[in-house]
mmCIF file of N, CA and C in Angstrom:
data_model
loop_
_atom_site.group_PDB
_atom_site.id
_atom_site.type_symbol
_atom_site.label_atom_id
_atom_site.label_comp_id
_atom_site.label_asym_id
_atom_site.label_seq_id
_atom_site.Cartn_x
_atom_site.Cartn_y
_atom_site.Cartn_z
ATOM 1 N N MET A 1 -31.416 7.281 10.734
ATOM 2 C CA MET A 1 -30.279 8.179 10.851
ATOM 3 C C MET A 1 -29.126 7.695 9.876
ATOM 4 N N VAL A 2 -28.633 8.498 9.033
ATOM 5 C CA VAL A 2 -27.569 8.115 8.131
ATOM 6 C C VAL A 2 -26.196 8.274 8.890
ATOM 7 N N VAL A 3 -25.321 7.287 8.754
ATOM 8 C CA VAL A 3 -23.978 7.343 9.390
ATOM 9 C C VAL A 3 -22.971 7.665 8.304
ATOM 10 N N SER A 4 -22.086 8.682 8.448
ATOM 11 C CA SER A 4 -21.178 8.990 7.348
ATOM 12 C C SER A 4 -20.206 7.786 7.227
ATOM 13 N N LYS A 5 -19.489 7.850 6.043
ATOM 14 C CA LYS A 5 -18.619 6.734 5.695
ATOM 15 C C LYS A 5 -17.397 6.831 6.769
ATOM 16 N N VAL A 6 -16.942 7.953 7.031
ATOM 17 C CA VAL A 6 -15.866 8.205 8.003
ATOM 18 C C VAL A 6 -16.266 7.523 9.281
ATOM 19 N N ARG A 7 -17.389 7.816 9.781
ATOM 20 C CA ARG A 7 -17.929 7.345 11.067
ATOM 21 C C ARG A 7 -17.932 5.726 10.939
ATOM 22 N N GLN A 8 -18.453 5.276 9.921
ATOM 23 C CA GLN A 8 -18.599 3.859 9.529
ATOM 24 C C GLN A 8 -17.263 3.151 9.533
ATOM 25 N N TRP A 9 -16.246 3.812 9.000
ATOM 26 C CA TRP A 9 -14.937 3.228 9.006
ATOM 27 C C TRP A 9 -14.170 3.402 10.186
ATOM 28 N N THR A 10 -14.582 4.206 11.027
ATOM 29 C CA THR A 10 -13.709 4.425 12.300
ATOM 30 C C THR A 10 -14.340 3.828 13.550
ATOM 31 N N THR A 11 -15.586 3.359 13.327
ATOM 32 C CA THR A 11 -16.253 2.753 14.480
ATOM 33 C C THR A 11 -15.867 1.312 14.605
ATOM 34 N N ALA A 12 -15.512 0.814 15.778
ATOM 35 C CA ALA A 12 -15.208 -0.487 16.002
ATOM 36 C C ALA A 12 -16.475 -1.338 15.916
ATOM 37 N N MET A 13 -16.332 -2.540 15.356
ATOM 38 C CA MET A 13 -17.391 -3.468 15.309
ATOM 39 C C MET A 13 -17.679 -4.099 16.563
ATOM 40 N N GLU A 14 -18.802 -4.606 16.732
ATOM 41 C CA GLU A 14 -19.271 -5.401 18.034
ATOM 42 C C GLU A 14 -18.078 -6.423 18.241
ATOM 43 N N GLY A 15 -17.723 -6.517 19.492
ATOM 44 C CA GLY A 15 -16.762 -7.563 19.777
ATOM 45 C C GLY A 15 -15.348 -6.872 19.733
ATOM 46 N N GLY A 16 -15.243 -5.639 19.377
ATOM 47 C CA GLY A 16 -13.854 -4.915 19.472
ATOM 48 C C GLY A 16 -13.133 -5.028 18.102
ATOM 49 N N GLY A 17 -13.593 -5.721 17.087
ATOM 50 C CA GLY A 17 -12.923 -5.836 15.834
ATOM 51 C C GLY A 17 -12.971 -4.560 15.038
ATOM 52 N N MET A 18 -12.031 -4.504 13.979
ATOM 53 C CA MET A 18 -12.034 -3.305 13.113
ATOM 54 C C MET A 18 -12.953 -3.493 12.046
ATOM 55 N N CYS A 19 -13.504 -2.531 11.565
ATOM 56 C CA CYS A 19 -14.403 -2.463 10.426
ATOM 57 C C CYS A 19 -13.801 -3.029 9.218
ATOM 58 N N PRO A 20 -14.439 -3.930 8.507
ATOM 59 C CA PRO A 20 -13.768 -4.788 7.477
ATOM 60 C C PRO A 20 -13.166 -3.777 6.325
ATOM 61 N N GLN A 21 -14.068 -2.663 6.009
ATOM 62 C CA GLN A 21 -13.623 -1.750 4.986
ATOM 63 C C GLN A 21 -12.312 -1.047 5.425
ATOM 64 N N ARG A 22 -12.216 -0.620 6.719
ATOM 65 C CA ARG A 22 -11.099 -0.013 7.189
ATOM 66 C C ARG A 22 -9.858 -0.876 7.123
ATOM 67 N N LEU A 23 -10.018 -2.108 7.497
ATOM 68 C CA LEU A 23 -8.889 -3.101 7.404
ATOM 69 C C LEU A 23 -8.401 -3.122 6.132
ATOM 70 N N VAL A 24 -9.210 -3.403 4.980
ATOM 71 C CA VAL A 24 -8.619 -3.452 3.631
ATOM 72 C C VAL A 24 -8.063 -2.185 3.287
ATOM 73 N N LEU A 25 -8.661 -1.050 3.663
ATOM 74 C CA LEU A 25 -8.076 0.311 3.244
ATOM 75 C C LEU A 25 -6.729 0.287 3.881
ATOM 76 N N GLU A 26 -6.536 -0.061 5.149
ATOM 77 C CA GLU A 26 -5.188 -0.042 5.768
ATOM 78 C C GLU A 26 -4.247 -0.937 5.074
ATOM 79 N N HIS A 27 -4.636 -2.092 4.555
ATOM 80 C CA HIS A 27 -3.798 -3.016 3.819
ATOM 81 C C HIS A 27 -3.316 -2.497 2.509
ATOM 82 N N VAL A 28 -4.213 -1.783 1.809
ATOM 83 C CA VAL A 28 -3.911 -1.295 0.451
ATOM 84 C C VAL A 28 -3.126 -0.006 0.612
ATOM 85 N N THR A 29 -3.341 0.828 1.627
ATOM 86 C CA THR A 29 -2.542 2.074 1.717
ATOM 87 C C THR A 29 -1.438 2.005 2.709
ATOM 88 N N SER A 30 -0.984 0.889 3.143
ATOM 89 C CA SER A 30 0.079 0.839 4.110
ATOM 90 C C SER A 30 1.276 1.070 3.296
ATOM 91 N N ARG A 31 2.329 1.403 4.109
ATOM 92 C CA ARG A 31 3.677 1.793 3.507
ATOM 93 C C ARG A 31 4.037 0.834 2.499
ATOM 94 N N TRP A 32 4.119 -0.537 2.718
ATOM 95 C CA TRP A 32 4.510 -1.379 1.859
ATOM 96 C C TRP A 32 3.401 -1.933 0.785
ATOM 97 N N GLY A 33 2.288 -1.829 1.348
ATOM 98 C CA GLY A 33 1.178 -2.273 0.450
ATOM 99 C C GLY A 33 1.117 -1.414 -0.880
ATOM 100 N N VAL A 34 1.287 -0.129 -0.596
ATOM 101 C CA VAL A 34 1.300 0.669 -1.885
ATOM 102 C C VAL A 34 2.405 0.400 -2.766
ATOM 103 N N LEU A 35 3.588 0.242 -2.299
ATOM 104 C CA LEU A 35 4.648 -0.096 -3.117
ATOM 105 C C LEU A 35 4.611 -1.456 -3.735
ATOM 106 N N VAL A 36 4.085 -2.374 -3.051
ATOM 107 C CA VAL A 36 3.819 -3.795 -3.760
ATOM 108 C C VAL A 36 2.824 -3.656 -4.831
ATOM 109 N N LEU A 37 1.810 -3.016 -4.594
ATOM 110 C CA LEU A 37 0.734 -2.851 -5.647
ATOM 111 C C LEU A 37 1.311 -2.072 -6.895
ATOM 112 N N LEU A 38 1.963 -1.043 -6.712
ATOM 113 C CA LEU A 38 2.652 -0.258 -7.770
ATOM 114 C C LEU A 38 3.673 -1.117 -8.560
ATOM 115 N N ALA A 39 4.459 -1.809 -7.833
ATOM 116 C CA ALA A 39 5.452 -2.696 -8.486
ATOM 117 C C ALA A 39 4.807 -3.804 -9.233
ATOM 118 N N LEU A 40 3.919 -4.515 -8.670
ATOM 119 C CA LEU A 40 3.237 -5.654 -9.428
ATOM 120 C C LEU A 40 2.325 -5.244 -10.462
ATOM 121 N N ASP A 41 1.943 -3.967 -10.538
ATOM 122 C CA ASP A 41 1.158 -3.357 -11.519
ATOM 123 C C ASP A 41 1.999 -3.470 -12.994
ATOM 124 N N GLU A 42 3.201 -3.347 -12.729
ATOM 125 C CA GLU A 42 4.190 -3.331 -13.928
ATOM 126 C C GLU A 42 4.388 -4.631 -14.545
ATOM 127 N N ARG A 43 4.651 -5.693 -13.673
ATOM 128 C CA ARG A 43 4.820 -7.112 -14.093
ATOM 129 C C ARG A 43 4.830 -7.911 -12.939
ATOM 130 N N SER A 44 4.949 -9.307 -13.119
ATOM 131 C CA SER A 44 5.041 -10.196 -11.983
ATOM 132 C C SER A 44 6.513 -10.195 -11.514
ATOM 133 N N PHE A 45 6.754 -10.569 -10.308
ATOM 134 C CA PHE A 45 8.026 -10.563 -9.657
ATOM 135 C C PHE A 45 8.176 -11.934 -8.846
ATOM 136 N N ARG A 46 9.481 -12.300 -8.779
ATOM 137 C CA ARG A 46 9.719 -13.344 -7.795
ATOM 138 C C ARG A 46 10.102 -12.527 -6.556
ATOM 139 N N PHE A 47 10.099 -13.249 -5.323
ATOM 140 C CA PHE A 47 10.255 -12.506 -4.016
ATOM 141 C C PHE A 47 11.551 -11.543 -3.990
ATOM 142 N N GLY A 48 12.636 -12.134 -4.260
ATOM 143 C CA GLY A 48 13.895 -11.367 -4.311
ATOM 144 C C GLY A 48 13.864 -10.207 -5.235
ATOM 145 N N GLU A 49 13.343 -10.352 -6.373
ATOM 146 C CA GLU A 49 13.175 -9.320 -7.303
ATOM 147 C C GLU A 49 12.328 -8.255 -6.820
ATOM 148 N N LEU A 50 11.265 -8.642 -6.274
ATOM 149 C CA LEU A 50 10.237 -7.657 -5.755
ATOM 150 C C LEU A 50 10.893 -6.757 -4.554
ATOM 151 N N ARG A 51 11.589 -7.534 -3.740
ATOM 152 C CA ARG A 51 12.289 -6.915 -2.629
ATOM 153 C C ARG A 51 13.372 -5.799 -3.141
ATOM 154 N N ARG A 52 14.010 -6.313 -4.203
ATOM 155 C CA ARG A 52 15.106 -5.285 -4.797
ATOM 156 C C ARG A 52 14.364 -4.144 -5.383
ATOM 157 N N GLU A 53 13.323 -4.374 -6.080
ATOM 158 C CA GLU A 53 12.528 -3.393 -6.849
ATOM 159 C C GLU A 53 12.054 -2.325 -5.966
ATOM 160 N N ILE A 54 11.459 -2.730 -4.796
ATOM 161 C CA ILE A 54 10.833 -1.829 -3.793
ATOM 162 C C ILE A 54 11.984 -1.222 -3.042
ATOM 163 N N GLY A 55 12.989 -1.873 -2.517
ATOM 164 C CA GLY A 55 14.064 -1.288 -1.762
ATOM 165 C C GLY A 55 13.675 -0.933 -0.307
ATOM 166 N N GLY A 56 14.479 -1.167 0.591
ATOM 167 C CA GLY A 56 14.276 -0.808 1.991
ATOM 168 C C GLY A 56 13.364 -1.618 2.715
ATOM 169 N N VAL A 57 12.576 -2.528 2.303
ATOM 170 C CA VAL A 57 11.730 -3.433 3.018
ATOM 171 C C VAL A 57 12.476 -4.653 3.363
ATOM 172 N N SER A 58 12.229 -5.011 4.659
ATOM 173 C CA SER A 58 12.750 -6.286 5.187
ATOM 174 C C SER A 58 12.084 -7.418 4.685
ATOM 175 N N GLU A 59 12.746 -8.605 4.692
ATOM 176 C CA GLU A 59 12.222 -9.777 4.196
ATOM 177 C C GLU A 59 10.882 -10.134 4.898
ATOM 178 N N LYS A 60 10.951 -9.906 6.214
ATOM 179 C CA LYS A 60 9.774 -10.257 7.034
ATOM 180 C C LYS A 60 8.538 -9.305 6.775
ATOM 181 N N MET A 61 8.784 -7.981 6.525
ATOM 182 C CA MET A 61 7.735 -7.118 6.196
ATOM 183 C C MET A 61 7.133 -7.413 4.814
ATOM 184 N N LEU A 62 8.032 -7.726 3.798
ATOM 185 C CA LEU A 62 7.545 -8.048 2.537
ATOM 186 C C LEU A 62 6.634 -9.369 2.463
ATOM 187 N N THR A 63 7.122 -10.303 3.307
ATOM 188 C CA THR A 63 6.376 -11.508 3.428
ATOM 189 C C THR A 63 5.004 -11.242 3.998
ATOM 190 N N GLN A 64 4.944 -10.485 5.020
ATOM 191 C CA GLN A 64 3.638 -10.220 5.720
ATOM 192 C C GLN A 64 2.778 -9.363 4.802
ATOM 193 N N THR A 65 3.358 -8.412 4.101
ATOM 194 C CA THR A 65 2.488 -7.620 3.172
ATOM 195 C C THR A 65 2.019 -8.461 2.101
ATOM 196 N N LEU A 66 2.756 -9.369 1.477
ATOM 197 C CA LEU A 66 2.409 -10.097 0.461
ATOM 198 C C LEU A 66 1.195 -11.114 0.894
ATOM 199 N N GLN A 67 1.373 -11.709 2.087
ATOM 200 C CA GLN A 67 0.421 -12.664 2.594
ATOM 201 C C GLN A 67 -0.856 -11.912 2.896
ATOM 202 N N THR A 68 -0.766 -10.736 3.362
ATOM 203 C CA THR A 68 -1.987 -9.912 3.582
ATOM 204 C C THR A 68 -2.803 -9.609 2.370
ATOM 205 N N LEU A 69 -1.997 -9.156 1.365
ATOM 206 C CA LEU A 69 -2.726 -8.821 0.024
ATOM 207 C C LEU A 69 -3.164 -9.987 -0.658
ATOM 208 N N GLU A 70 -2.497 -11.111 -0.447
ATOM 209 C CA GLU A 70 -2.948 -12.367 -1.098
ATOM 210 C C GLU A 70 -4.248 -12.847 -0.368
ATOM 211 N N ARG A 71 -4.313 -12.689 0.985
ATOM 212 C CA ARG A 71 -5.493 -13.054 1.683
ATOM 213 C C ARG A 71 -6.687 -12.197 1.378
ATOM 214 N N ASP A 72 -6.427 -10.896 1.023
ATOM 215 C CA ASP A 72 -7.476 -9.954 0.565
ATOM 216 C C ASP A 72 -7.839 -10.192 -0.896
ATOM 217 N N GLY A 73 -7.229 -11.051 -1.569
ATOM 218 C CA GLY A 73 -7.491 -11.306 -2.988
ATOM 219 C C GLY A 73 -6.904 -10.330 -4.001
ATOM 220 N N LEU A 74 -5.908 -9.613 -3.590
ATOM 221 C CA LEU A 74 -5.281 -8.599 -4.406
ATOM 222 C C LEU A 74 -4.058 -9.153 -5.050
ATOM 223 N N VAL A 75 -3.373 -10.118 -4.488
ATOM 224 C CA VAL A 75 -2.142 -10.642 -5.032
ATOM 225 C C VAL A 75 -2.275 -12.105 -5.260
ATOM 226 N N HIS A 76 -1.695 -12.636 -6.336
ATOM 227 C CA HIS A 76 -1.772 -14.109 -6.618
ATOM 228 C C HIS A 76 -0.349 -14.499 -6.408
ATOM 229 N N ARG A 77 -0.226 -15.595 -5.705
ATOM 230 C CA ARG A 77 1.055 -16.296 -5.316
ATOM 231 C C ARG A 77 1.080 -17.538 -6.258
ATOM 232 N N ASP A 78 2.050 -17.694 -7.214
ATOM 233 C CA ASP A 78 2.164 -18.845 -8.029
ATOM 234 C C ASP A 78 3.408 -19.686 -7.712
ATOM 235 N N ALA A 79 3.161 -20.687 -6.853
ATOM 236 C CA ALA A 79 4.348 -21.536 -6.498
ATOM 237 C C ALA A 79 4.472 -22.760 -7.407
ATOM 238 N N LYS A 80 5.619 -22.816 -8.110
ATOM 239 C CA LYS A 80 5.814 -23.847 -9.057
ATOM 240 C C LYS A 80 6.682 -25.026 -8.377
ATOM 241 N N PRO A 81 6.243 -26.224 -8.479
ATOM 242 C CA PRO A 81 6.893 -27.362 -7.913
ATOM 243 C C PRO A 81 8.195 -27.789 -8.486
ATOM 244 N N VAL A 82 9.208 -26.977 -8.517
ATOM 245 C CA VAL A 82 10.465 -27.248 -9.188
ATOM 246 C C VAL A 82 11.568 -27.073 -8.059
ATOM 247 N N ILE A 83 12.757 -27.553 -8.445
ATOM 248 C CA ILE A 83 13.844 -27.462 -7.508
ATOM 249 C C ILE A 83 14.936 -26.596 -8.230
ATOM 250 N N PRO A 84 15.374 -25.536 -7.642
ATOM 251 C CA PRO A 84 14.792 -24.837 -6.372
ATOM 252 C C PRO A 84 13.345 -24.310 -6.579
ATOM 253 N N PRO A 85 12.690 -24.124 -5.495
ATOM 254 C CA PRO A 85 11.236 -23.743 -5.636
ATOM 255 C C PRO A 85 11.301 -22.328 -6.279
ATOM 256 N N ARG A 86 10.174 -22.133 -7.116
ATOM 257 C CA ARG A 86 9.960 -20.819 -7.815
ATOM 258 C C ARG A 86 8.581 -20.297 -7.413
ATOM 259 N N VAL A 87 8.551 -19.102 -6.893
ATOM 260 C CA VAL A 87 7.384 -18.482 -6.535
ATOM 261 C C VAL A 87 7.331 -17.204 -7.346
ATOM 262 N N ASP A 88 6.290 -16.881 -8.024
ATOM 263 C CA ASP A 88 5.991 -15.611 -8.616
ATOM 264 C C ASP A 88 4.748 -14.924 -8.046
ATOM 265 N N TYR A 89 4.774 -13.666 -7.947
ATOM 266 C CA TYR A 89 3.758 -12.845 -7.408
ATOM 267 C C TYR A 89 3.248 -11.939 -8.496
ATOM 268 N N SER A 90 1.917 -11.821 -8.619
ATOM 269 C CA SER A 90 1.222 -10.932 -9.628
ATOM 270 C C SER A 90 -0.050 -10.465 -8.925
ATOM 271 N N LEU A 91 -0.664 -9.410 -9.602
ATOM 272 C CA LEU A 91 -1.805 -8.846 -9.218
ATOM 273 C C LEU A 91 -2.971 -9.619 -9.719
ATOM 274 N N THR A 92 -4.026 -9.825 -9.029
ATOM 275 C CA THR A 92 -5.375 -10.272 -9.425
ATOM 276 C C THR A 92 -6.049 -9.194 -10.146
ATOM 277 N N GLY A 93 -7.211 -9.476 -10.715
ATOM 278 C CA GLY A 93 -8.121 -8.346 -11.246
ATOM 279 C C GLY A 93 -8.432 -7.258 -10.306
ATOM 280 N N LEU A 94 -8.705 -7.794 -9.038
ATOM 281 C CA LEU A 94 -8.969 -6.869 -7.992
ATOM 282 C C LEU A 94 -7.735 -5.962 -7.470
ATOM 283 N N GLY A 95 -6.599 -6.721 -7.533
ATOM 284 C CA GLY A 95 -5.376 -6.023 -7.312
ATOM 285 C C GLY A 95 -5.070 -4.978 -8.324
ATOM 286 N N ARG A 96 -5.354 -5.224 -9.555
ATOM 287 C CA ARG A 96 -5.040 -4.180 -10.662
ATOM 288 C C ARG A 96 -5.923 -2.994 -10.549
ATOM 289 N N GLU A 97 -7.184 -3.336 -10.073
ATOM 290 C CA GLU A 97 -8.071 -2.198 -9.842
ATOM 291 C C GLU A 97 -7.587 -1.232 -8.653
ATOM 292 N N ALA A 98 -7.254 -2.052 -7.528
ATOM 293 C CA ALA A 98 -6.609 -1.194 -6.413
ATOM 294 C C ALA A 98 -5.377 -0.353 -6.759
ATOM 295 N N SER A 99 -4.581 -1.153 -7.556
ATOM 296 C CA SER A 99 -3.247 -0.519 -7.929
ATOM 297 C C SER A 99 -3.504 0.733 -8.792
ATOM 298 N N ALA A 100 -4.524 0.702 -9.686
ATOM 299 C CA ALA A 100 -4.793 1.855 -10.511
ATOM 300 C C ALA A 100 -5.244 3.064 -9.646
ATOM 301 N N LEU A 101 -5.944 2.894 -8.541
ATOM 302 C CA LEU A 101 -6.367 3.866 -7.628
ATOM 303 C C LEU A 101 -5.248 4.407 -6.881
ATOM 304 N N VAL A 102 -4.363 3.544 -6.445
ATOM 305 C CA VAL A 102 -3.219 3.943 -5.695
ATOM 306 C C VAL A 102 -2.273 4.612 -6.577
ATOM 307 N N ARG A 103 -2.118 4.284 -7.881
ATOM 308 C CA ARG A 103 -1.268 4.958 -8.745
ATOM 309 C C ARG A 103 -1.696 6.479 -8.997
ATOM 310 N N SER A 104 -2.978 6.554 -9.066
ATOM 311 C CA SER A 104 -3.618 7.912 -9.256
ATOM 312 C C SER A 104 -3.226 8.796 -8.034
ATOM 313 N N LEU A 105 -3.198 8.361 -6.837
ATOM 314 C CA LEU A 105 -2.919 9.023 -5.770
ATOM 315 C C LEU A 105 -1.390 9.240 -5.730
ATOM 316 N N ALA A 106 -0.511 8.392 -6.137
ATOM 317 C CA ALA A 106 0.907 8.519 -6.247
ATOM 318 C C ALA A 106 1.238 9.624 -7.210
ATOM 319 N N GLU A 107 0.540 9.626 -8.386
ATOM 320 C CA GLU A 107 0.791 10.590 -9.483
ATOM 321 C C GLU A 107 0.249 11.963 -8.960
ATOM 322 N N TRP A 108 -0.797 12.089 -8.245
ATOM 323 C CA TRP A 108 -1.218 13.398 -7.674
ATOM 324 C C TRP A 108 -0.127 13.921 -6.816
ATOM 325 N N THR A 109 0.331 12.955 -5.950
ATOM 326 C CA THR A 109 1.403 13.393 -4.950
ATOM 327 C C THR A 109 2.679 13.915 -5.682
ATOM 328 N N GLU A 110 2.975 13.304 -6.821
ATOM 329 C CA GLU A 110 4.230 13.844 -7.563
ATOM 330 C C GLU A 110 3.833 15.161 -8.105
ATOM 331 N N ARG A 111 2.696 15.336 -8.780
ATOM 332 C CA ARG A 111 2.362 16.603 -9.377
ATOM 333 C C ARG A 111 2.247 17.755 -8.318
ATOM 334 N N ARG A 112 1.827 17.465 -7.048
ATOM 335 C CA ARG A 112 1.583 18.520 -6.186
ATOM 336 C C ARG A 112 2.624 18.599 -5.181
ATOM 337 N N LEU A 113 3.741 17.965 -5.175
ATOM 338 C CA LEU A 113 4.826 17.899 -4.289
ATOM 339 C C LEU A 113 5.349 19.383 -3.883
ATOM 340 N N GLY A 114 5.462 20.134 -4.964
ATOM 341 C CA GLY A 114 6.015 21.542 -4.743
ATOM 342 C C GLY A 114 5.113 22.299 -3.809
ATOM 343 N N GLU A 115 3.752 22.235 -4.063
ATOM 344 C CA GLU A 115 2.809 22.875 -3.299
ATOM 345 C C GLU A 115 2.784 22.380 -1.791
ATOM 346 N N VAL A 116 3.035 21.129 -1.636
ATOM 347 C CA VAL A 116 3.090 20.493 -0.245
ATOM 348 C C VAL A 116 4.245 21.054 0.551
ATOM 349 N N GLU A 117 5.435 21.120 -0.272
ATOM 350 C CA GLU A 117 6.579 21.566 0.304
ATOM 351 C C GLU A 117 6.557 23.053 0.695
ATOM 352 N N GLN A 118 5.895 23.836 -0.101
ATOM 353 C CA GLN A 118 5.646 25.280 0.218
ATOM 354 C C GLN A 118 4.828 25.374 1.458
ATOM 355 N N ALA A 119 3.767 24.595 1.493
ATOM 356 C CA ALA A 119 2.909 24.535 2.657
ATOM 357 C C ALA A 119 3.615 24.241 4.006
ATOM 358 N N ARG A 120 4.522 23.154 3.810
ATOM 359 C CA ARG A 120 5.360 22.779 5.024
ATOM 360 C C ARG A 120 6.300 23.859 5.384
ATOM 361 N N THR A 121 6.863 24.556 4.549
ATOM 362 C CA THR A 121 7.784 25.649 4.894
ATOM 363 C C THR A 121 7.074 26.726 5.640
ATOM 364 N N GLY A 122 5.886 27.121 4.958
ATOM 365 C CA GLY A 122 5.075 28.190 5.715
ATOM 366 C C GLY A 122 4.641 27.815 6.968
ATOM 367 N N TYR A 123 4.194 26.545 7.189
ATOM 368 C CA TYR A 123 3.759 26.062 8.534
ATOM 369 C C TYR A 123 4.949 26.101 9.456
ATOM 370 N N ASP A 124 6.082 25.553 9.064
ATOM 371 C CA ASP A 124 7.197 25.645 9.961
ATOM 372 C C ASP A 124 7.777 26.908 10.432
ATOM 373 N N GLU A 125 7.690 27.854 9.358
ATOM 374 C CA GLU A 125 8.018 29.305 9.734
ATOM 375 C C GLU A 125 7.069 29.941 10.764
ATOM 376 N N ILE A 126 5.760 29.696 10.515
ATOM 377 C CA ILE A 126 4.893 30.184 11.522
ATOM 378 C C ILE A 126 4.983 29.603 12.893
ATOM 379 N N ARG A 127 5.151 28.285 12.965
ATOM 380 C CA ARG A 127 5.381 27.609 14.240
ATOM 381 C C ARG A 127 6.634 28.075 14.903
ATOM 382 N N ALA A 128 7.762 28.269 14.192
ATOM 383 C CA ALA A 128 8.980 28.801 14.696
ATOM 384 C C ALA A 128 8.870 30.169 15.312
ATOM 385 N N ALA A 129 8.104 30.933 14.529
ATOM 386 C CA ALA A 129 8.074 32.469 15.059
ATOM 387 C C ALA A 129 7.162 32.344 16.229
ATOM 388 N N ALA A 130 6.143 31.569 16.316
ATOM 389 C CA ALA A 130 5.215 31.500 17.464
ATOM 390 C C ALA A 130 6.030 30.957 18.761
ATOM 391 N N SER A 131 6.861 29.977 18.518
ATOM 392 C CA SER A 131 7.520 29.443 19.754
ATOM 393 C C SER A 131 8.756 30.328 20.250
ATOM 394 N N SER A 132 9.199 31.165 19.354
ATOM 395 C CA SER A 132 10.282 32.174 19.723
ATOM 396 C C SER A 132 9.798 33.459 20.173
ATOM 397 N N GLY A 133 8.507 33.754 19.932
ATOM 398 C CA GLY A 133 7.996 35.040 20.303
ATOM 399 C C GLY A 133 7.197 35.007 21.565
#
């Protein structure tokens, strides 16, 4: 019996853990993961620079996102032993590949935003009419 990819990615593993592919997909497509990948695709950043570039992300969330993406092999952390300490973040080859895919989705979103907004308006109008009638 063939199991669909969706079923494979949504089925918990034995012992209650999450499917490894799903976990990586969640890291790459998380709110901050996407923005980190897109920013680092342009150039390497120091932590503070990256936080300002992304905007709206807390220090804690950016730290967690960078650590997660580093653990997954997508981000490289280069700590230089100088005073004050200097740490630069960049994409690995795997990270550049993931970033290109995420960028394609981001560009599609930008191209199709008008259609999405029209669909939302139509949906909201239908829902409002149904609830008032």
